[in-house]
Tab-separated table of C-alpha atoms in Angstrom:
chain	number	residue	atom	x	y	z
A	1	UNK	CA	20.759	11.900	-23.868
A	2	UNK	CA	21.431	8.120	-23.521
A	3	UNK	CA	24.453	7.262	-21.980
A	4	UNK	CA	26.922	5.286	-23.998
A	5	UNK	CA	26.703	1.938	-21.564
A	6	UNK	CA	23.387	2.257	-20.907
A	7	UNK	CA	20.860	0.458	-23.438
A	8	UNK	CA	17.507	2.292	-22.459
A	9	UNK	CA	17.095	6.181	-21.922
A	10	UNK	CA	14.380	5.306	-19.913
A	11	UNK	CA	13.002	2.096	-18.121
A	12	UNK	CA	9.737	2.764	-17.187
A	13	UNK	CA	7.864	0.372	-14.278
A	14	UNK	CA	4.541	0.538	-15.019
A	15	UNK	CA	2.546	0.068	-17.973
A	16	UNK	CA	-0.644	1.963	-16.505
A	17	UNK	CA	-1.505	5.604	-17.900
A	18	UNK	CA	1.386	7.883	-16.338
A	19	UNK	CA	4.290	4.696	-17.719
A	20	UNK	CA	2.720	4.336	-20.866
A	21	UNK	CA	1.724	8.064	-21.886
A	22	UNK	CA	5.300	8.935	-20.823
A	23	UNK	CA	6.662	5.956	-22.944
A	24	UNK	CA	4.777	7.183	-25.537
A	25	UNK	CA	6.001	10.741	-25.285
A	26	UNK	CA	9.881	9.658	-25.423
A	27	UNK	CA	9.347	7.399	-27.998
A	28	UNK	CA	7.867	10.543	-30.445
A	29	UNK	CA	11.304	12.170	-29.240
A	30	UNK	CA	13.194	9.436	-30.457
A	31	UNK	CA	14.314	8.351	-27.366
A	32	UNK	CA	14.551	4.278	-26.414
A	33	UNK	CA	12.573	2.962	-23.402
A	34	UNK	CA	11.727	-0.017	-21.881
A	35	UNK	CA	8.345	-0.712	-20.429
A	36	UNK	CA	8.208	-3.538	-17.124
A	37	UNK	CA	5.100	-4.446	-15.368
A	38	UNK	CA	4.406	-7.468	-12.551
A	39	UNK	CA	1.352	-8.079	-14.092
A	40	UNK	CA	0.861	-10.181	-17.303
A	41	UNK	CA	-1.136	-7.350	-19.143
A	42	UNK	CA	-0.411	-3.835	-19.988
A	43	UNK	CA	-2.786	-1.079	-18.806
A	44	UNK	CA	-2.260	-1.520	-14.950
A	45	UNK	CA	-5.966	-0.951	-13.036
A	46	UNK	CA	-7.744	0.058	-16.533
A	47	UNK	CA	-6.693	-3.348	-17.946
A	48	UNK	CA	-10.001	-4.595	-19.812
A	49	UNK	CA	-10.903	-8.296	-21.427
A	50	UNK	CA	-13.393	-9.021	-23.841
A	51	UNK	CA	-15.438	-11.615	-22.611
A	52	UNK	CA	-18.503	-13.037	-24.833
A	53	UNK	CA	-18.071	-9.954	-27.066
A	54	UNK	CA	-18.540	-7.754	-23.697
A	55	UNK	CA	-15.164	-5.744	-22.719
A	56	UNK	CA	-15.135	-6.630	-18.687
A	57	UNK	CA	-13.454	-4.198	-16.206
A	58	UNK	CA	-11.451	-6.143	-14.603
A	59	UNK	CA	-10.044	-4.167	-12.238
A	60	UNK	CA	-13.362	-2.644	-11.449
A	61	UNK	CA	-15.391	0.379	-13.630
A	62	UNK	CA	-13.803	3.325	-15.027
A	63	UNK	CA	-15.170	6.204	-16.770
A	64	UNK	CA	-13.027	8.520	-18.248
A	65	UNK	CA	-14.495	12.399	-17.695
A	66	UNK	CA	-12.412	15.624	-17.652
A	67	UNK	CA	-12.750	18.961	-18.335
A	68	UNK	CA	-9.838	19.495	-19.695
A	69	UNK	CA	-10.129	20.006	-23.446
A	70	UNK	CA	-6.664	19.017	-24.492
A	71	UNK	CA	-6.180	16.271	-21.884
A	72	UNK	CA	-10.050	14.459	-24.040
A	73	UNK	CA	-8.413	15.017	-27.845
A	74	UNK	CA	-5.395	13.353	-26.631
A	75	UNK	CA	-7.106	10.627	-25.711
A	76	UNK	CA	-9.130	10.293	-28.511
A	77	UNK	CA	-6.495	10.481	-31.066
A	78	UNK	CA	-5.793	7.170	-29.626
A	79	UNK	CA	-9.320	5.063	-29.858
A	80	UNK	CA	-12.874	6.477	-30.342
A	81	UNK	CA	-14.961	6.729	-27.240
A	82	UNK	CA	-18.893	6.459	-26.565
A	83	UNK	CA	-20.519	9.447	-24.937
A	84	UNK	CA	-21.538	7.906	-21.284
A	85	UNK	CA	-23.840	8.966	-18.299
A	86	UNK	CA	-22.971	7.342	-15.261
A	87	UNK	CA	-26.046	6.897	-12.983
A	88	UNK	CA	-25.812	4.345	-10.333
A	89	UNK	CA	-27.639	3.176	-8.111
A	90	UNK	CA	-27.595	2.708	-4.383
A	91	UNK	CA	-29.211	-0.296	-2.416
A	92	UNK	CA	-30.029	0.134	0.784
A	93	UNK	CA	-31.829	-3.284	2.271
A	94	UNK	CA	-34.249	-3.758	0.162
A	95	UNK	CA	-34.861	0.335	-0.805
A	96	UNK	CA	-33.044	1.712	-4.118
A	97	UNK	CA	-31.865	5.298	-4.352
A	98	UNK	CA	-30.465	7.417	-6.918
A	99	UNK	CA	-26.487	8.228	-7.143
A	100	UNK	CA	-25.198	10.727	-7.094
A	101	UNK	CA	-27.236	12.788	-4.157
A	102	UNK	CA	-30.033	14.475	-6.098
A	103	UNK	CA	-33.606	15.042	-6.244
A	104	UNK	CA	-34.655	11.741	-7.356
A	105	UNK	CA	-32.637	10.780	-4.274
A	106	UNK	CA	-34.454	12.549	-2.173
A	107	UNK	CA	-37.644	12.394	-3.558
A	108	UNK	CA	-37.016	7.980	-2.893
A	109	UNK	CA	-35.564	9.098	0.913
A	110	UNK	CA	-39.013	11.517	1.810
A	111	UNK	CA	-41.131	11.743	-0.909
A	112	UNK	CA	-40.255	15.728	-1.571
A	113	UNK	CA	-40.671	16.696	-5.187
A	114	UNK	CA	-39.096	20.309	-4.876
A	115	UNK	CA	-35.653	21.779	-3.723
A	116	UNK	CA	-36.979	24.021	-0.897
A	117	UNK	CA	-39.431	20.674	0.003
A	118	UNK	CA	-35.946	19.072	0.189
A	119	UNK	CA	-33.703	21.859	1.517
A	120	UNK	CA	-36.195	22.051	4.331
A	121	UNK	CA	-36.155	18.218	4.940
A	122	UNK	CA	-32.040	18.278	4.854
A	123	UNK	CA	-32.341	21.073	7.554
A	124	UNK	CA	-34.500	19.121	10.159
A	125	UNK	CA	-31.715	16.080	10.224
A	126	UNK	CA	-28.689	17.598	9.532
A	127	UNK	CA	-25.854	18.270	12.866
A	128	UNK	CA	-24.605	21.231	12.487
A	129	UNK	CA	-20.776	21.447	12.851
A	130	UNK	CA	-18.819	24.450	12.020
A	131	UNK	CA	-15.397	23.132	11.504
A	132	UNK	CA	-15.864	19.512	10.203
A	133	UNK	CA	-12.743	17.472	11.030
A	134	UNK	CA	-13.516	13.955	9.383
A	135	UNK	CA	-15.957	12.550	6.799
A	136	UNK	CA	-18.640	11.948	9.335
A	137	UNK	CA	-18.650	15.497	10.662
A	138	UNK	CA	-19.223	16.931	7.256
A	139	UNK	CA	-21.032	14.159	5.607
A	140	UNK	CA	-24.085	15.212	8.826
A	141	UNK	CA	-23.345	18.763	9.014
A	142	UNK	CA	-24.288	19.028	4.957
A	143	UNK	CA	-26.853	16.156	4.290
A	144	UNK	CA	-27.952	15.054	7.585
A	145	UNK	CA	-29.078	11.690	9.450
A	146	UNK	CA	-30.810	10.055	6.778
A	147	UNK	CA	-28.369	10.301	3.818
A	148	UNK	CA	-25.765	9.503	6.170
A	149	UNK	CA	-27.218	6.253	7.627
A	150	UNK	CA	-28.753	4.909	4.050
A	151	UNK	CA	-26.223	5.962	1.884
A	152	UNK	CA	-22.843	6.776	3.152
A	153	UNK	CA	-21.745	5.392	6.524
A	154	UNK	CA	-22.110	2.007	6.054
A	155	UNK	CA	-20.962	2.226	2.903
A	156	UNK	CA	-17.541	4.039	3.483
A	157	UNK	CA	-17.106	1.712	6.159
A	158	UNK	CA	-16.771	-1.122	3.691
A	159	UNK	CA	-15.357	0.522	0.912
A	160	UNK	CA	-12.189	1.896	3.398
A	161	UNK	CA	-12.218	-0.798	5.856
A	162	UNK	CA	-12.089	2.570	8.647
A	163	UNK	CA	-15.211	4.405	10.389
A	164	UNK	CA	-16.206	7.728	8.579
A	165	UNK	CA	-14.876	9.318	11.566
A	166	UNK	CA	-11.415	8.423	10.875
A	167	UNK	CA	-11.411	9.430	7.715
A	168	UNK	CA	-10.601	12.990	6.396
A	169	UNK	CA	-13.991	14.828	4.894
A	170	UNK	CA	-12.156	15.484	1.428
A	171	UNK	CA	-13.041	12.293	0.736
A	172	UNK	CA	-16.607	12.523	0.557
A	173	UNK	CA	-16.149	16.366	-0.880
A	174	UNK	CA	-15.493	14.805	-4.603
A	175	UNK	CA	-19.275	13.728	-4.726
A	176	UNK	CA	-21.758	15.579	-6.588
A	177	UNK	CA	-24.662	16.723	-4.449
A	178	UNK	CA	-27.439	19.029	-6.570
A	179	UNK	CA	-30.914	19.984	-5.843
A	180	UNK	CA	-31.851	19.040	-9.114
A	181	UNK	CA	-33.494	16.259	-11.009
A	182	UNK	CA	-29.978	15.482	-12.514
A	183	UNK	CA	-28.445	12.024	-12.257
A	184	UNK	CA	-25.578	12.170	-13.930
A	185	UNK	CA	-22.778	11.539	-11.849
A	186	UNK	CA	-19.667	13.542	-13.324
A	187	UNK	CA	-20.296	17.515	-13.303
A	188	UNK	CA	-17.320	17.312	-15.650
A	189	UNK	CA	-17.709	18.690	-19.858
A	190	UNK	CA	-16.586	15.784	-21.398
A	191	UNK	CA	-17.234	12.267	-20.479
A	192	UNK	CA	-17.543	8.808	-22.405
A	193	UNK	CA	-15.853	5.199	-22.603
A	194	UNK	CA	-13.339	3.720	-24.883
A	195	UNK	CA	-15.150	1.825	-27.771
A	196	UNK	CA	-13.178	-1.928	-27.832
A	197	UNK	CA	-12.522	-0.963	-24.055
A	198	UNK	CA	-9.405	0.569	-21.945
A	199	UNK	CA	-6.710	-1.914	-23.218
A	200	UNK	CA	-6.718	-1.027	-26.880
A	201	UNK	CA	-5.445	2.971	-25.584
A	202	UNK	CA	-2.613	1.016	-24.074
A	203	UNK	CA	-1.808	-1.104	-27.174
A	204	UNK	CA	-1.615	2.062	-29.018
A	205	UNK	CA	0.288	3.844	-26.468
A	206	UNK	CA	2.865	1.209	-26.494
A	207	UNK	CA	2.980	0.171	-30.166
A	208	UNK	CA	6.625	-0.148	-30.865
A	209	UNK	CA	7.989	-0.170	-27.735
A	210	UNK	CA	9.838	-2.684	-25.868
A	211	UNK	CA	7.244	-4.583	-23.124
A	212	UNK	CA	8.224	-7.030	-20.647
A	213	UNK	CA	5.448	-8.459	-18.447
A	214	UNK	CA	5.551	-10.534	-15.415
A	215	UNK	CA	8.740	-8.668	-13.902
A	216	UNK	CA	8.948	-7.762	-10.553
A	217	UNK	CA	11.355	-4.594	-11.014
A	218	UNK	CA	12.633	-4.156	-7.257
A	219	UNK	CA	13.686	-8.043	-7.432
A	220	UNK	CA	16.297	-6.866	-10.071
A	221	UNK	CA	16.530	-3.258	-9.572
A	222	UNK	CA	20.436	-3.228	-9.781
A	223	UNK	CA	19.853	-5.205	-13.410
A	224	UNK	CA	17.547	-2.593	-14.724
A	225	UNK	CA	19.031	0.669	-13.093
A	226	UNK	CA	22.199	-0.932	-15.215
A	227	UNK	CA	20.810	-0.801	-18.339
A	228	UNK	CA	18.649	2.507	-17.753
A	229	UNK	CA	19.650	6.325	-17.945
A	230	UNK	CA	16.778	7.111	-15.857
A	231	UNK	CA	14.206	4.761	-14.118
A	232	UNK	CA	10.552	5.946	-14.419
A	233	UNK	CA	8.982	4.203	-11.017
A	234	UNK	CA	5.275	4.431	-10.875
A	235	UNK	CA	5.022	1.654	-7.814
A	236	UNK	CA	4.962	2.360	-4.192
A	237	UNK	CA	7.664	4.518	-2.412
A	238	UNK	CA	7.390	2.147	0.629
A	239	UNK	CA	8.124	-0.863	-0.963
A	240	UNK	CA	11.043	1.158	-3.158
A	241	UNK	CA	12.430	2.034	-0.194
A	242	UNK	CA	12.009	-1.215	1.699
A	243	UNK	CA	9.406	-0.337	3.967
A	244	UNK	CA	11.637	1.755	6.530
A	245	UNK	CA	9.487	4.108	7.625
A	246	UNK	CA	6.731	2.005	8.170
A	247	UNK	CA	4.089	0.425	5.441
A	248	UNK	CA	1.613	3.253	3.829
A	249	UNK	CA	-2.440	2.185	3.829
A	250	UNK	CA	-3.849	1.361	1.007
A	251	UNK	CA	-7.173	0.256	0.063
A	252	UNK	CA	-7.805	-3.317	-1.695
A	253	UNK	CA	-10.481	-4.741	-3.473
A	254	UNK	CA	-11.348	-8.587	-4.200
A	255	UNK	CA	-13.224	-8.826	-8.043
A	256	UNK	CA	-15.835	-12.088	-8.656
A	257	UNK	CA	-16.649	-11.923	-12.334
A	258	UNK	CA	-19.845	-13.880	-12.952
A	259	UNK	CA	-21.382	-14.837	-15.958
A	260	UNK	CA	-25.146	-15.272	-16.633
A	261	UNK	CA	-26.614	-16.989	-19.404
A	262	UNK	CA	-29.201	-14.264	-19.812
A	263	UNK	CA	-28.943	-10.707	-21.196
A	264	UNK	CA	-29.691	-8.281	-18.327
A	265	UNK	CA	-29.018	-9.123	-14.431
A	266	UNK	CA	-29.440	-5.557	-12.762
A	267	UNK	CA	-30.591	-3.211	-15.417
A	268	UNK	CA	-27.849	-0.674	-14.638
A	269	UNK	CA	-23.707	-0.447	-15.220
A	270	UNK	CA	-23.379	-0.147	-11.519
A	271	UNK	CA	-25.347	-0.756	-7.902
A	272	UNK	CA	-23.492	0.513	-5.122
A	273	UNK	CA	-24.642	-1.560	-1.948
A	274	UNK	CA	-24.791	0.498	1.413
A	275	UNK	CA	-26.251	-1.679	4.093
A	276	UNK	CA	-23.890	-2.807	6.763
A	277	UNK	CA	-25.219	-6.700	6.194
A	278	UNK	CA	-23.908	-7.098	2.610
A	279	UNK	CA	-20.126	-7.868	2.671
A	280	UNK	CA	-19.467	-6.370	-1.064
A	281	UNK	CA	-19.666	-2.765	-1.872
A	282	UNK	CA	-20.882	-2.471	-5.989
A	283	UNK	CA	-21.645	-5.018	-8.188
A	284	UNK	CA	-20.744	-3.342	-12.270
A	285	UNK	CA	-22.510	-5.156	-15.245
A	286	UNK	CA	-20.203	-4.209	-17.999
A	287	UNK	CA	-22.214	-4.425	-21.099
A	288	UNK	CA	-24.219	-1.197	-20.678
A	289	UNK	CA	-20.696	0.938	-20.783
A	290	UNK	CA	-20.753	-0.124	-24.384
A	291	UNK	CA	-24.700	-0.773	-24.834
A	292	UNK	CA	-23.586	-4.142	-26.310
A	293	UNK	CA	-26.367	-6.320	-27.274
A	294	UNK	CA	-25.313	-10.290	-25.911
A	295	UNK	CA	-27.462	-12.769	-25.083
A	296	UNK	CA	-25.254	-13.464	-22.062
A	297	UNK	CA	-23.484	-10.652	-19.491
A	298	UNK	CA	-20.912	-10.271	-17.059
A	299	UNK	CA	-21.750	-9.057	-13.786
A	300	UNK	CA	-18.019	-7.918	-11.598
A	301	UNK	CA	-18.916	-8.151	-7.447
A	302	UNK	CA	-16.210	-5.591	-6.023
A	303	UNK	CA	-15.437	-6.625	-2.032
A	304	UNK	CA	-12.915	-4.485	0.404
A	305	UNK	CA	-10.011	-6.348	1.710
A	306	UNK	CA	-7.734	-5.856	4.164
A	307	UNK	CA	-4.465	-4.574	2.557
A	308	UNK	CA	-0.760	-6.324	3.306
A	309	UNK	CA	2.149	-5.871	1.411
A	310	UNK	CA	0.422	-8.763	-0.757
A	311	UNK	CA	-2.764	-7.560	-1.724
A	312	UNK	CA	-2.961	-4.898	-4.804
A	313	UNK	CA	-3.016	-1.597	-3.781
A	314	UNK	CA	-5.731	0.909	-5.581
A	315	UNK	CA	-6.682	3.840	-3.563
A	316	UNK	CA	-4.415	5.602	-0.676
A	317	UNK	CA	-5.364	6.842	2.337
A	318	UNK	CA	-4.861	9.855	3.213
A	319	UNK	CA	-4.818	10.068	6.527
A	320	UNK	CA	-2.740	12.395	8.569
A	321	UNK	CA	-0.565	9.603	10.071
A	322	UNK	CA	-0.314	8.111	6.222
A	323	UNK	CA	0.747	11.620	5.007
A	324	UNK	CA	3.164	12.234	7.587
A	325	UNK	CA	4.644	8.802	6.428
A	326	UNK	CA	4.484	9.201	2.482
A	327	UNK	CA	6.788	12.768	3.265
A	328	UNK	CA	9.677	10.590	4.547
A	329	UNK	CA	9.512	8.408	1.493
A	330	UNK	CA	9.384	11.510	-0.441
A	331	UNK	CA	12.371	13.071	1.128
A	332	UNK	CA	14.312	10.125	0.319
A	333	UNK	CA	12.831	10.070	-3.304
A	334	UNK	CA	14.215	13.629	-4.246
A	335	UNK	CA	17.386	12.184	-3.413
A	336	UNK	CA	17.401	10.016	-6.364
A	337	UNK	CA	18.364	11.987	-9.334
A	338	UNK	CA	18.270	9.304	-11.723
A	339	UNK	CA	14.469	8.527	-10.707
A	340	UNK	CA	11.117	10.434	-12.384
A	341	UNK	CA	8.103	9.335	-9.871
A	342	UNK	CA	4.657	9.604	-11.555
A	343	UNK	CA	1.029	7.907	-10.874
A	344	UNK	CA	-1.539	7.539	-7.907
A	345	UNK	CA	1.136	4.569	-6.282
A	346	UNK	CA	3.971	6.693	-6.406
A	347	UNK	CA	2.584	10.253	-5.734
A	348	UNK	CA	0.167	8.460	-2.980
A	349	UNK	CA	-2.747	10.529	-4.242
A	350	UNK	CA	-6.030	9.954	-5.451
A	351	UNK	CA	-6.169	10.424	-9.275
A	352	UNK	CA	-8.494	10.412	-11.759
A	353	UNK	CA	-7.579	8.928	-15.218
A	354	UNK	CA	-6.970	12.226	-16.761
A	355	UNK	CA	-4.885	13.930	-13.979
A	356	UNK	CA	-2.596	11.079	-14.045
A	357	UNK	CA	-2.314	11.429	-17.866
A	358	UNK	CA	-1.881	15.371	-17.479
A	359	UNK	CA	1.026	14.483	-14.851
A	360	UNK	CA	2.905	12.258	-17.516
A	361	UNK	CA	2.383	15.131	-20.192
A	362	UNK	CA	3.751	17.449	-18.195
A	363	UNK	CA	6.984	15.480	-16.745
A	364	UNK	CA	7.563	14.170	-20.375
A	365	UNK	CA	7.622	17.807	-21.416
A	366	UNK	CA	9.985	18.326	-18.908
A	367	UNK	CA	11.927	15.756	-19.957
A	368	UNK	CA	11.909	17.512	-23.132
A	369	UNK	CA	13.464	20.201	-22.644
């Protein structure tokens, strides 16, 4: 219930998918809240722009999959999505390979054309290792020297700015591998993309509630915890806390957005680029999310950076010395009774679109009660 000198029941920081599903929850309860973000858009990482009738991922792609029946008719109660395959590719000098690891890919690696052709040809180059303690370890205990070299170490190298053998193998364990001619990326029942892209969900999630953009939250934390029953904080629990147990890892990204006055540059949605020679990791051509026809397109170069308290943060990692940090911040985050944490920042957890939106369900329900 809102206290009677407080304006907002809740003031939510964030307006990416745990803030603005759990706006959007309170709101249906008739409750008042009050949406911040630093950025001057809503929709956090998912944020899309139309550019020459072609909805660009900013931020870089996202593909919303899940099989979780109630988490995809929530969702598209909200906008109407396109059914989507996601099939990238891999470049490897100049050498092209299937994503995720299939038969094609091996078939492109070797030349096999069955399982047990391939099973046999995974055998002779794989090192054995019985209790796989990083990436590396299990990335050549399961698919051996070849995969690892073409397609993965160089790769993660770039992509987490760390060796794959200081990396923990969990990592590497979310990727589909299959012995089949199937290159369809997500294993997942449902899967598809937003029709008029990620920022209209947002729009709708937030209709008729109050948005400020451009505010940096901790700057006037005292201000907003004034005017707030509870403070929703989907940022990072380092920074909340003023960095005093030492600064978590994240990983960053730099995004060039090019245009070409010409309708196809690559002839897929996304290449990922594993050679140890090219700086940038993927390069995303946005109109085949959509299968817009343009005469022009839009063609998103995604390079690691090295993360600071400046840079954006988008994935953790979760290393052990990371974890052991993020449990101090925790500790002093249950202390905070007035607080609700949600979101990959806060929780320092890799998410996927819909777990984050299950998380908000849930702690709105909560909230409920």
């Amino acid at each position: 219930m809102q206290s009677s000198n407080k304006k907002y029941d809740y003031v939510i920081v964030g307006a990416g998918f745990f803030g603005a599903v759990f706006a959007n929850e309170m709101k249906k309860k008739g409750k008042k809240c009050l949406v911040l973000d630093k950025r001057h858009h809503i929709g956090g990482n998912c944020y899309t722009r139309k550019v020459h009738d072609i909805n660009v991922h900013v931020y870089g792609p996202h593909i919303f999959h899940t099989s979780n029946q109630k988490i995809w008719e929530y969702v598209n109660k909200l906008v109407e999505f396109r059914q989507f395959v996601y099939s990238p590719l891999a470049k490897y000098g100049d050498e092209y390979y299937s994503l995720p690891f299939n038969m094609w890919t091996f078939n492109q690696l070797w030349g096999v054309k069955t399982p047990f052709e391939a099973k046999k040809k995974i055998a002779e180059t794989i090192v054995p290792c019985d209790n796989p303690k990083n990436l590396e370890e299990f990335a050549l205990s399961i698919l051996g020297t070849d995969v690892y070299e073409k397609l993965i170490c160089h790769y993660t190298e770039k992509h987490w700015q760390r060796h794959p053998r200081d990396l923990p193998a969990f990592l590497i364990k979310r990727l589909p591998f299959r012995l089949t001619y199937d290159a369809n990326y997500y294993n997942d029942k449902y899967c598809g993309i937003p029709i008029g892209g990620y920022t209209a969900i947002f729009e709708k999630l937030l209709e008729n509630i109050e948005v400020r953009l451009n505010v940096d939250f901790l700057a006037h934390r005292a201000y907003y915890e004034s005017i707030g029953t509870k403070i929703v904080f989907t940022g990072k629990l380092d920074e909340l806390f003023g960095y005093k147990y030492g600064d978590l890892d994240y990983r960053s990204l730099s995004f060039k957005h090019d245009i070409y006055d010409y309708e196809n540059h690559q002839g897929v949605v996304a290449i990922n680029h594993t050679s140890k020679d090219v700086p940038y990791t993927r390069t995303i051509e946005h109109k085949y999310f959509e299968g817009v026809k343009t005469e022009k397109t839009v063609v998103t170069t995604e390079t690691p950076v090295k993360h600071t308290r400046y840079t954006t943060p988008y994935y953790p990692v979760n290393n052990k010395e990371n974890n052991e940090k993020f449990k101090k911040y925790l500790t002093e985050a249950k202390q905070l009774d007035n607080y609700i944490f949600g979101g990959r920042l806060a929780d320092y957890k890799y998410y996927d679109m819909h777990q984050v939106i299950g998380s908000a369900l849930s702690k709105a329900k909560k909230e409920n009660k």
